[in-house]
mmCIF file of N, CA and C in Angstrom:
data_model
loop_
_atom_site.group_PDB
_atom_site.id
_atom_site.type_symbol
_atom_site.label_atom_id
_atom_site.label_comp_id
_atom_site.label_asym_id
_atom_site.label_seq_id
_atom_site.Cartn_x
_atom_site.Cartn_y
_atom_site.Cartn_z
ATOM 1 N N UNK F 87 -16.961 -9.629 6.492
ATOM 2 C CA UNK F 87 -17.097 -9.131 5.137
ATOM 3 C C UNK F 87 -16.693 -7.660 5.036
ATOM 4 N N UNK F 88 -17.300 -6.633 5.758
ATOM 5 C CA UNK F 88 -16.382 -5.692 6.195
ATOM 6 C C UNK F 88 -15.059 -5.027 6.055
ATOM 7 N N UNK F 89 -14.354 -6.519 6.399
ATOM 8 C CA UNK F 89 -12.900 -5.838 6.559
ATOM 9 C C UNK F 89 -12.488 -6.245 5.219
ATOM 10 N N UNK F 90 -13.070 -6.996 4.280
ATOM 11 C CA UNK F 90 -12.776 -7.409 3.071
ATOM 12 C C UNK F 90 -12.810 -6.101 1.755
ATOM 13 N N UNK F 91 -13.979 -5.195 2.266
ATOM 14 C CA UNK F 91 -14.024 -4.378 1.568
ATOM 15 C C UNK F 91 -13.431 -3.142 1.969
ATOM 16 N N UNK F 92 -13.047 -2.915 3.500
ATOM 17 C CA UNK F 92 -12.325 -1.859 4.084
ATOM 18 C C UNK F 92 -10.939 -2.355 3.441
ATOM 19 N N UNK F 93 -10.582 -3.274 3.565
ATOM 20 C CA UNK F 93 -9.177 -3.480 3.071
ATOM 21 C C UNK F 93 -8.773 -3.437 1.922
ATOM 22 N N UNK F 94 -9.194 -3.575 0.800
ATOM 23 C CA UNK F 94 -9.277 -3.439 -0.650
ATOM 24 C C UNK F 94 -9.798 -2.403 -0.992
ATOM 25 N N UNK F 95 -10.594 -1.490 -0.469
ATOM 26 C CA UNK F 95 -11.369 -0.334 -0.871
ATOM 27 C C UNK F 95 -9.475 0.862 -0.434
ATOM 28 N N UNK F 96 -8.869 0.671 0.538
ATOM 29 C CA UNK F 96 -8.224 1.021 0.661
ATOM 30 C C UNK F 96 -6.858 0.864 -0.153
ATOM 31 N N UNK F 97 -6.958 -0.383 -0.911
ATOM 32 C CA UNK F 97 -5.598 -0.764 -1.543
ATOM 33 C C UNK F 97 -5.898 -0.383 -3.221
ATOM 34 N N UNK F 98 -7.483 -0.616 -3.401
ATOM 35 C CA UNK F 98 -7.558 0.234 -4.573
ATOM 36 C C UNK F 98 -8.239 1.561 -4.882
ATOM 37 N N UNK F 99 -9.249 1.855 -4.017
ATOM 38 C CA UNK F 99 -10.295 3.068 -3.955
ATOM 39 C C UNK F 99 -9.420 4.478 -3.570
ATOM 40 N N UNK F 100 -8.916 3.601 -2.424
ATOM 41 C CA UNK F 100 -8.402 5.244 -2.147
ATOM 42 C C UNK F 100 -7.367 6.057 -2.741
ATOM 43 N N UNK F 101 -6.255 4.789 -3.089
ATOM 44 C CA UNK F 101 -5.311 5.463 -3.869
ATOM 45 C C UNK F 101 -6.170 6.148 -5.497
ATOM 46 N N UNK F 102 -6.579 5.294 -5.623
ATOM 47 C CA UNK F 102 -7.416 6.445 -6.851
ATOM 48 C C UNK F 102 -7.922 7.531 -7.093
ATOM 49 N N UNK F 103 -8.189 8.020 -5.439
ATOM 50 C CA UNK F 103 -9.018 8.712 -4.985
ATOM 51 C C UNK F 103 -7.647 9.940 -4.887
ATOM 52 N N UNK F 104 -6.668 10.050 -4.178
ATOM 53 C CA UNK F 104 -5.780 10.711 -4.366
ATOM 54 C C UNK F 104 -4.753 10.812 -5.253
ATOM 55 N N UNK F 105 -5.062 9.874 -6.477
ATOM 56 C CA UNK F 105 -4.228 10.040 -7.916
ATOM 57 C C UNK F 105 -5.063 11.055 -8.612
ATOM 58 N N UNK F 106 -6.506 11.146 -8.097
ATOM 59 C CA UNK F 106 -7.755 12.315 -9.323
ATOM 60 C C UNK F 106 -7.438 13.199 -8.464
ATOM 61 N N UNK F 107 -7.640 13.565 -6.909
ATOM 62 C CA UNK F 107 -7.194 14.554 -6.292
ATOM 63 C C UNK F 107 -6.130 15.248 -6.611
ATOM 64 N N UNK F 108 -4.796 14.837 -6.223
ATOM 65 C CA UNK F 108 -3.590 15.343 -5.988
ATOM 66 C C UNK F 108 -3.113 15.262 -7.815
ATOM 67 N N UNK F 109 -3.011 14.588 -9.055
ATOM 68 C CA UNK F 109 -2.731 14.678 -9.889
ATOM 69 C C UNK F 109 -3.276 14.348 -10.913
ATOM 70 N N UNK F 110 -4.377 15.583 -10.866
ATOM 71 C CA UNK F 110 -5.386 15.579 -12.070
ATOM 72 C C UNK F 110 -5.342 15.345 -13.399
ATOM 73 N N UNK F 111 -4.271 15.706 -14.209
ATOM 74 C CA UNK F 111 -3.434 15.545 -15.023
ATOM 75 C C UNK F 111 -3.103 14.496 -15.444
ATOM 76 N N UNK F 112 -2.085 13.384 -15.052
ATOM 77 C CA UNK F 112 -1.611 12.254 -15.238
ATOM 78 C C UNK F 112 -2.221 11.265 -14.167
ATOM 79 N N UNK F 113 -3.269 11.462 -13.393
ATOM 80 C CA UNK F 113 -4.191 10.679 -12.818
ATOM 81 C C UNK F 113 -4.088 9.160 -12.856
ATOM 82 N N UNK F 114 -4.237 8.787 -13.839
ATOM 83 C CA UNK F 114 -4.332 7.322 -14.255
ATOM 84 C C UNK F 114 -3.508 6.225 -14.327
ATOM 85 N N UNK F 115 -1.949 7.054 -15.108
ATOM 86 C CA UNK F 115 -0.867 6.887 -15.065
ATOM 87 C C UNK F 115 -0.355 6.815 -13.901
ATOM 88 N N UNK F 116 -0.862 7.618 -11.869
ATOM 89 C CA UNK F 116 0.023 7.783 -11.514
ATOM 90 C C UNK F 116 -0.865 6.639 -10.785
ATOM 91 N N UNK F 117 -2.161 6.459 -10.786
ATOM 92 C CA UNK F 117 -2.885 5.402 -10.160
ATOM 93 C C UNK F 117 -2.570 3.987 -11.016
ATOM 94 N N UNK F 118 -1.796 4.023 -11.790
ATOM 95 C CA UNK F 118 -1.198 2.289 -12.074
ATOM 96 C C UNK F 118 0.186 2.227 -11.227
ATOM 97 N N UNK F 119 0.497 3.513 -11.473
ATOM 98 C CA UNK F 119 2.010 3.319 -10.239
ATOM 99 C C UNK F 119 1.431 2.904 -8.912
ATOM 100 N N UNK F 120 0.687 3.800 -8.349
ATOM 101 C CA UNK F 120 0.074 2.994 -7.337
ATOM 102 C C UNK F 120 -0.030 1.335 -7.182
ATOM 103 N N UNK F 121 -1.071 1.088 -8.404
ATOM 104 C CA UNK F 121 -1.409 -0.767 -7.789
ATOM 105 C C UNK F 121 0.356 -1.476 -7.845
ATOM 106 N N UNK F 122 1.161 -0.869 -9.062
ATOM 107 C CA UNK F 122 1.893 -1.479 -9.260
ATOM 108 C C UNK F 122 2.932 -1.913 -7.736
ATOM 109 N N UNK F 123 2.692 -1.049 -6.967
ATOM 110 C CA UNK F 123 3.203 -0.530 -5.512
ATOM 111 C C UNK F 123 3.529 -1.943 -4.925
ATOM 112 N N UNK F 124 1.755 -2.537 -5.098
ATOM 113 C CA UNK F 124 1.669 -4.003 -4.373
ATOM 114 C C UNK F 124 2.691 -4.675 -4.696
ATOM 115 N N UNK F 125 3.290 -4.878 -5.637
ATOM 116 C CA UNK F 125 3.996 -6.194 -5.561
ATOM 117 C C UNK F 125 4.999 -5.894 -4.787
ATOM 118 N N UNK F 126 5.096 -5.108 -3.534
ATOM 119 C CA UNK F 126 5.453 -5.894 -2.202
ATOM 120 C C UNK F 126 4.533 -6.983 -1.324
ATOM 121 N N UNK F 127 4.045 -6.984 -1.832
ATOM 122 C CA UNK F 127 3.029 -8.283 -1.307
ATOM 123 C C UNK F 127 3.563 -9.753 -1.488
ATOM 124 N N UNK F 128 4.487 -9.264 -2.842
ATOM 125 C CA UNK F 128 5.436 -10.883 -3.264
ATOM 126 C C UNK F 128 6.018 -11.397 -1.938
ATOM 127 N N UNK F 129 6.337 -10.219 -0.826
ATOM 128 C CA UNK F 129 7.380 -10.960 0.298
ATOM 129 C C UNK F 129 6.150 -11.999 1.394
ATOM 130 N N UNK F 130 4.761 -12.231 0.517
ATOM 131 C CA UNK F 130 3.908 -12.802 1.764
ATOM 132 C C UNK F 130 4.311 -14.549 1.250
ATOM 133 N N UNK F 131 4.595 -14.248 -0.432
ATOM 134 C CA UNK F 131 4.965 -15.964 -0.538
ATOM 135 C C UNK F 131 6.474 -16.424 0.379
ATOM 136 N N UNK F 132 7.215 -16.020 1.231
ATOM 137 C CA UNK F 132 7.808 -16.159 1.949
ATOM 138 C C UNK F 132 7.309 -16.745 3.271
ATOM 139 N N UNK F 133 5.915 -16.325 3.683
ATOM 140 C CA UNK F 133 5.611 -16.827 5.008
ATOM 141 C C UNK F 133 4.839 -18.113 4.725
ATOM 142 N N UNK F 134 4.876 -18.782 5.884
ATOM 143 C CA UNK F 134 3.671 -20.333 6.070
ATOM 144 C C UNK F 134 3.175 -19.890 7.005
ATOM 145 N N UNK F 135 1.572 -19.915 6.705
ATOM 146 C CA UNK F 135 1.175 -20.211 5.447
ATOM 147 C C UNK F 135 1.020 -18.839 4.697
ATOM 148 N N UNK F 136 1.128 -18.866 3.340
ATOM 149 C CA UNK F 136 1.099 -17.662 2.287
ATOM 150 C C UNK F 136 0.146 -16.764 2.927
ATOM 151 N N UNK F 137 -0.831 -16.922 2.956
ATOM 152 C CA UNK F 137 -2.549 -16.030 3.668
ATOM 153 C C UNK F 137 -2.891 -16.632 5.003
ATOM 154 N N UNK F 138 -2.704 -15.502 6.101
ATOM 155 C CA UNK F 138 -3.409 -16.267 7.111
ATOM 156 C C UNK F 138 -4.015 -14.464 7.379
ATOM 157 N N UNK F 139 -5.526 -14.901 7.795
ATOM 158 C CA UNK F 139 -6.289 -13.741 7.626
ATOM 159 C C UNK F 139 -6.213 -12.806 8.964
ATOM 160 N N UNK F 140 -5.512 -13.645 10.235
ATOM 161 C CA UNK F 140 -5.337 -13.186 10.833
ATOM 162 C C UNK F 140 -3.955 -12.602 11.337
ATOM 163 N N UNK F 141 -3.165 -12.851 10.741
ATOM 164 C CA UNK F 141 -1.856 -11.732 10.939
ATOM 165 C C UNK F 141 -1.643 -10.561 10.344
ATOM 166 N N UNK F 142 -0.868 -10.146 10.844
ATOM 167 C CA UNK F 142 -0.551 -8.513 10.968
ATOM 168 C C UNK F 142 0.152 -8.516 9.965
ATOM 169 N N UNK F 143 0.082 -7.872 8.565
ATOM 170 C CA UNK F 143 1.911 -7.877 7.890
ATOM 171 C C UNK F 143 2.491 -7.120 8.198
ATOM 172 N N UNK F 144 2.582 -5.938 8.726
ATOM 173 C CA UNK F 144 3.227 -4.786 9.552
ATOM 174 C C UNK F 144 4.170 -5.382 10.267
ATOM 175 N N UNK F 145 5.473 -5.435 9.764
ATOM 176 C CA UNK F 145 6.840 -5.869 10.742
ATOM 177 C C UNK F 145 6.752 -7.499 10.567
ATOM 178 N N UNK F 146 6.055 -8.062 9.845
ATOM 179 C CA UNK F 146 5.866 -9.441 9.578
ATOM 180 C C UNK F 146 6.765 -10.152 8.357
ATOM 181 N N UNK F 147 6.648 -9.313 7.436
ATOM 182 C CA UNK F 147 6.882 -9.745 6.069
ATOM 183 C C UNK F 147 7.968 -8.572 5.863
ATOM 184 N N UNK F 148 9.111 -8.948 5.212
ATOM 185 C CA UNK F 148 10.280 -8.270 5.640
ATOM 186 C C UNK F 148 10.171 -6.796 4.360
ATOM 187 N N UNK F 149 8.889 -6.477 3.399
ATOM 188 C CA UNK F 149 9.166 -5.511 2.526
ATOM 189 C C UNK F 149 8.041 -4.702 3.427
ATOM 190 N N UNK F 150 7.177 -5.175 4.144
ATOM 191 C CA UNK F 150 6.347 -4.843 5.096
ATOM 192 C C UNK F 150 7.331 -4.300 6.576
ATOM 193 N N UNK F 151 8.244 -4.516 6.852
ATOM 194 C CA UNK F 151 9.019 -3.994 8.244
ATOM 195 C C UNK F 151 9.318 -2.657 8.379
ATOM 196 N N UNK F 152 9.550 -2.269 9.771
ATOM 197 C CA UNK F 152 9.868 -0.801 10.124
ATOM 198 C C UNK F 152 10.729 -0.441 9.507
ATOM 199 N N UNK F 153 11.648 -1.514 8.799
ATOM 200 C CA UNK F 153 12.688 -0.683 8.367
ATOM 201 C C UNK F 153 12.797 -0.070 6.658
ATOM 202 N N UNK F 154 12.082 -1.018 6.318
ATOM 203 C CA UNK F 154 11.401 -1.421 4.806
ATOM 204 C C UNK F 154 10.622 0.165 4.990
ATOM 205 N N UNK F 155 9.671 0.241 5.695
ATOM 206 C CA UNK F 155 8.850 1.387 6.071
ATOM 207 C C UNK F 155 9.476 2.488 5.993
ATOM 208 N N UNK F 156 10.528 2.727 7.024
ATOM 209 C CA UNK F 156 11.248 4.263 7.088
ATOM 210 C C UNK F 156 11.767 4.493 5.518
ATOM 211 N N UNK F 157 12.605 3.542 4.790
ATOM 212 C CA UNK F 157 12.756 3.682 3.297
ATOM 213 C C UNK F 157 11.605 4.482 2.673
ATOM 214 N N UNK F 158 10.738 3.672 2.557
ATOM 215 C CA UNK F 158 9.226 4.515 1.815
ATOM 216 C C UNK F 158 9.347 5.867 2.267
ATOM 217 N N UNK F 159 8.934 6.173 3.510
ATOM 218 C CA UNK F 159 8.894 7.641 3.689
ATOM 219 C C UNK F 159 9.847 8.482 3.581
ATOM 220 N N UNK F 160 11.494 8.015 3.562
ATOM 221 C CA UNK F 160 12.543 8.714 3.269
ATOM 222 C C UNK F 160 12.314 8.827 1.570
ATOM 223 N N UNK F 161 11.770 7.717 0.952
ATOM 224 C CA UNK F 161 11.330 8.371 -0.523
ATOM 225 C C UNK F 161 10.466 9.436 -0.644
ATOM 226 N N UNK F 162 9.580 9.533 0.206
ATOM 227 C CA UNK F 162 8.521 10.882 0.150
ATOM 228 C C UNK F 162 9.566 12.108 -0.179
ATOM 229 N N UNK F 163 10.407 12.436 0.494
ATOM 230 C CA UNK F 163 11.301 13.436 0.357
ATOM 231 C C UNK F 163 11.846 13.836 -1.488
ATOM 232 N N UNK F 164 12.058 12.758 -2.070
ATOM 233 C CA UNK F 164 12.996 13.176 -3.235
ATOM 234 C C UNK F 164 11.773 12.958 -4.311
ATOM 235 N N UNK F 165 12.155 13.943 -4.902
ATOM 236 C CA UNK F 165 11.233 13.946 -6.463
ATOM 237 C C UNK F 165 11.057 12.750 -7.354
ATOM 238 N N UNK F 166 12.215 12.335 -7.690
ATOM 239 C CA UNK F 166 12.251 10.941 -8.447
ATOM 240 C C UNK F 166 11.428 9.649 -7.596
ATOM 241 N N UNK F 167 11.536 9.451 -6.319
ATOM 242 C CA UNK F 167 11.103 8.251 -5.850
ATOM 243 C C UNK F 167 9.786 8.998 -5.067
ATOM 244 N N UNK F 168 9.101 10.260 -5.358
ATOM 245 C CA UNK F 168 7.988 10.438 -4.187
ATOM 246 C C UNK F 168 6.854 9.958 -4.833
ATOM 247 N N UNK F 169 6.583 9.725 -5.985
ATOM 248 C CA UNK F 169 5.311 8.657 -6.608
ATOM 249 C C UNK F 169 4.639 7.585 -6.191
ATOM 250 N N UNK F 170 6.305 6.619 -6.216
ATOM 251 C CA UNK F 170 6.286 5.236 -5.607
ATOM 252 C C UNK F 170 6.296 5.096 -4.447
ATOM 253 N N UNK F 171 7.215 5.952 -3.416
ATOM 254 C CA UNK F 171 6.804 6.215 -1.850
ATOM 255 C C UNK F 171 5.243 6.411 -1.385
ATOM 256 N N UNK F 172 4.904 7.097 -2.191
ATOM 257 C CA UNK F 172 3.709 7.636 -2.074
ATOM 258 C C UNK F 172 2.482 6.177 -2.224
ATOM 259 N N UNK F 173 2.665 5.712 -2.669
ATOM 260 C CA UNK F 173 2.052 4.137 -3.001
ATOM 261 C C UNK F 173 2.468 3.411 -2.419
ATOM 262 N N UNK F 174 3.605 3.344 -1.914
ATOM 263 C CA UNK F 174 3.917 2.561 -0.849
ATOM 264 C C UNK F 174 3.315 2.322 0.292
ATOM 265 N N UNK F 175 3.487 3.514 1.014
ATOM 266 C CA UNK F 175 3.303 4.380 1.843
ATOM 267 C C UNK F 175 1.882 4.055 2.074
ATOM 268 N N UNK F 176 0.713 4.377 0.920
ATOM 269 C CA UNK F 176 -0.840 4.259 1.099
ATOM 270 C C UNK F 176 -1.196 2.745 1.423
ATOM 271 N N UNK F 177 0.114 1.721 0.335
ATOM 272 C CA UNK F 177 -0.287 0.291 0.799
ATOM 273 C C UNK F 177 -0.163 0.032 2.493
ATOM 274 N N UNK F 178 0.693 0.448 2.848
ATOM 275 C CA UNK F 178 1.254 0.435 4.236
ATOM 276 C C UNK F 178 0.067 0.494 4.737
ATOM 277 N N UNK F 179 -0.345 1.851 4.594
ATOM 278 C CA UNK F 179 -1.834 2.584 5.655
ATOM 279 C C UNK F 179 -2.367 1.507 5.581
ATOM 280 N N UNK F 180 -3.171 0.969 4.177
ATOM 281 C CA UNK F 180 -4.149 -0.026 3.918
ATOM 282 C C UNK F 180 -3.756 -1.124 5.272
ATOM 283 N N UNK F 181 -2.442 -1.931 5.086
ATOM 284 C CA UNK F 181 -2.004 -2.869 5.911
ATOM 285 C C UNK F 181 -2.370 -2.840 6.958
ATOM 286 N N UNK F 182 -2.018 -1.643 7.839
ATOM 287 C CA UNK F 182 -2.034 -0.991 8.783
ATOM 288 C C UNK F 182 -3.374 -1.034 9.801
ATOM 289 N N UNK F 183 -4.387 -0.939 8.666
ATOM 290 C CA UNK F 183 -5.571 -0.379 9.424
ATOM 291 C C UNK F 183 -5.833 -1.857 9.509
ATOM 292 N N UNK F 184 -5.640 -2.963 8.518
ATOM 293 C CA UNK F 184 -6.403 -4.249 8.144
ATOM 294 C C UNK F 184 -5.933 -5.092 9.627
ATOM 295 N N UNK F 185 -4.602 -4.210 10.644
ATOM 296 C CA UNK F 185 -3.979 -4.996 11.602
ATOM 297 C C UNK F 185 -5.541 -4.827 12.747
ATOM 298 N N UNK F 186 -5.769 -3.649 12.744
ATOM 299 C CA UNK F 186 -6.977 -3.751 14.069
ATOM 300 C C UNK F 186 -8.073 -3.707 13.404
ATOM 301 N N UNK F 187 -8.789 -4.348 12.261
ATOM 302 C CA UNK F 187 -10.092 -4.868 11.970
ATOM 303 C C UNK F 187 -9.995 -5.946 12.494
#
């Protein structure tokens, strides 16, 4: 149960948490860019089976891969795409951590 709420607390809590932090201002606005982030998650209806609670999506699911990955953070760099990198990027972490719960 745990990792249910570590993992979602992370895919929605935290990014919220650094949309009021980092952009006090448009906060809300930048925390829907955030969730909107997920729908890289669409690449899990690609695998069999859709949900298995025990795999990794990290390098699994091809919007989830290292290479998919380096993209995101090469968006951190440019103004126009560092929002959505930035949400990317946090989904990633989320992923990330959900690999060694």
């Amino acid at each position: 149960m745990y990792k249910f709420f570590i993992h979602y607390g992370l895919h929605f809590i935290f990014p919220a948490l650094i949309a009021f932090l980092f952009f006090k201002k448009d906060w809300f606005k930048i925390y829907l860019i955030f969730i909107a982030t997920m729908l890289i998650d669409l690449d899990h209806l690609l695998a069999t089976p859709v949900f298995d609670p025990h795999r990794c999506s990290i390098n699994f699911h091809p919007l989830h891969s290292y290479i998919a990955i380096g993209f995101y953070a090469i968006g951190l760099f440019f103004n126009k795409t560092r929002i959505i990198a930035i949400g990317l990027v946090l989904h990633i972490f989320a992923d990330f951590v959900d690999c060694f719960l």
